[in-house]
Amino acid sequence: MAPAPAVHITDSLEEFQSEEQRQVLDTVAQIRKCGLDAILPLPQIAVCGNQSAGKSSVLEALTEIPFPRNDNLCTRFATEITLRRGAADSLRLCIIPDGSRPADEKAAISAFSETIVDFTELPNIMSKASSVMGINSAANSSSEGSSHQAFARDVLSFEIEGPNRPQLTVVDVPGLIQNVTKGVTEQDKRIVAEITDFYIKQERTICLALDLRKKAASDAFLSSTEKEASSNLRFFTTCHPSLKNTSSFRASARLVRIEHIKRELPNLRRDLDIALAETTAQLDRLGSTRATADECRNYLTTLSLKFLETTKAAVDGHYEGDYFQDFADDGFDIASPQSVKRLRAAIQYVNQDFAETMRRKGPKHFVSWEDSVHEPSKTSLKANAIPTLSRQEALAWVARVLVRSRGKEPIGNYNPLIIGELFWELSSKWELLATDHVDTVADLCSKFTDRLLEETCPRDIRARLSALKIADGLQARKARATAELNNILEDKQDFPIVYNHYYTDNVQKARQKRMEKNLGRSIEAATSHQHLPNCNSNHTSATVDIDVALRHFHGNTERDMEKHSCEEALDCLLSMYKTQQKTFVANVTSQVIGRHMVRKLDKLFTPLDVNGLSDEDVMKVAAEPAATRRQRDFLADRQQKLLSGKNIFRGIMGRIK
């Protein structure tokens, strides 16, 4: 085993471990150690500035790591230095590849890992890292036609642990390029700017932006102590009093970092809670693991129970569950997915619409009590395509049918079978309207099950389960509903017979209305008007001759027996139509829709169905693909890290002032 890294720890590093600050720094260290830095931006220090601005000196002042320095050498990639408190001394270097690299390059770069025992080995290790990243050397970078890049978006990570280490993370980013020179292209300049932007835009990063005058060349030959003395003399002469020397700079940086961390911890906890809730929701949508037939069967059984309970609640109109609570209070729109989730309300809505459609569009034509109707405008024709017949036009239509339907009945009577023929013609549109209604309800049921599966199981299972069970079940229910509708339509083709007093009431009302109309005409014909004597006004007195009125009334009745038959047949037809229409709407909504399409919809997918599936079918439906397993592992690892971070916060948030 290699000996521990020979790195001297000075009092300056111990300053980062004072009791006053230990708890805050330990908190961030614990959060970083549990892997949350890969999920949430954590507080860190980023040192940035122009090339040769003294970033290496600042890094060494903060970490006391002697980074290689050379007038012809510049940082070609971001370097992340993480100091942690650990049981034993260790120093490990690795490369975090840029996410945009191809998979094979990522694998090769991720394989780089080095452990050193002395910081004198650091220049060689950094040179190796540059080669792994495909970065030119100083000599090659100036050569023309070089196929390698001068800078990389990869990150060289230092992880240094020890019992006396401070808790600190510092990032050194490549120096900004002001001018394009030999060996440095515009693309290099842009890459460096993008790397710098990436770090300084992170909300919890403390950016140490350096703009120092260039150091003397003789500094390269000074010892560490001499360098500090030189730095104190040259770099801090004109600075703020808190930055007069390296020690005061460390103290100021420490205080700024402590306050920054204390300020960001509540925000970090909030972001952690949000990320944990989102991750947990994603895992819940994936469900339990499904690798074996038993696991798949258990998963489908649980899913079928939820399907059964939710569907039954929707069919019964019990909307207390969480599934129904995302309803927006902006009206009930049958096209809205939220409205479809409340299935019973949606069914009631379309049934009511069907009844109204039957009333408005059910008859082949309407019949008016007026002897003539106004010519409809083009606008009204577009709005209502159902023609309206005047009373005389309707009687003419009945007369034509009466003539071709006449049997042995005496003149003045009509063949009762004419009512059936007139009714079938008047109700000829019912089949189309009822079929459309069945299609509408079938579409609602399909949307309901699709929405329910979408919110309770992953997409791959949703498609396979629908193909195996749900789609066929819905199709079978629609087929039974269509067969029931055909039976009702077949019954309608028989001669209509009613036992409802509503029919006789309507016939009597129609006869009474017709009689009142004829009586009114007779009274008007028997009425004479005389001027009042000794009156200068135009006022008259009306006198009704009762005998004349009766003769006129009876004369009209006896004179046109054919018209009387047509009047009677038309009254019976309209009364029959109203009665049969109500019965038809009730039969379609209860027997077709209620019995075959809505009732027992919760039995579409039950635990008994799952129990009846073979192991092969169970695996076909529920076995998760490799991509889902990888996603589950990723989310589970992410959730575990977030839970660990939550536990850390639970233990310390109340104690940090």
XYZ file of C-alpha atoms in Angstrom, residues 109 128-135:
9
model
C -11.679 9.536 -19.395
C -1.124 12.857 -17.859
C -4.606 14.261 -17.264
C -4.121 16.729 -20.109
C -3.151 13.906 -22.435
C -6.204 11.867 -21.428
C -8.397 14.880 -22.182
C -6.718 15.263 -25.574
C -5.139 18.634 -24.780
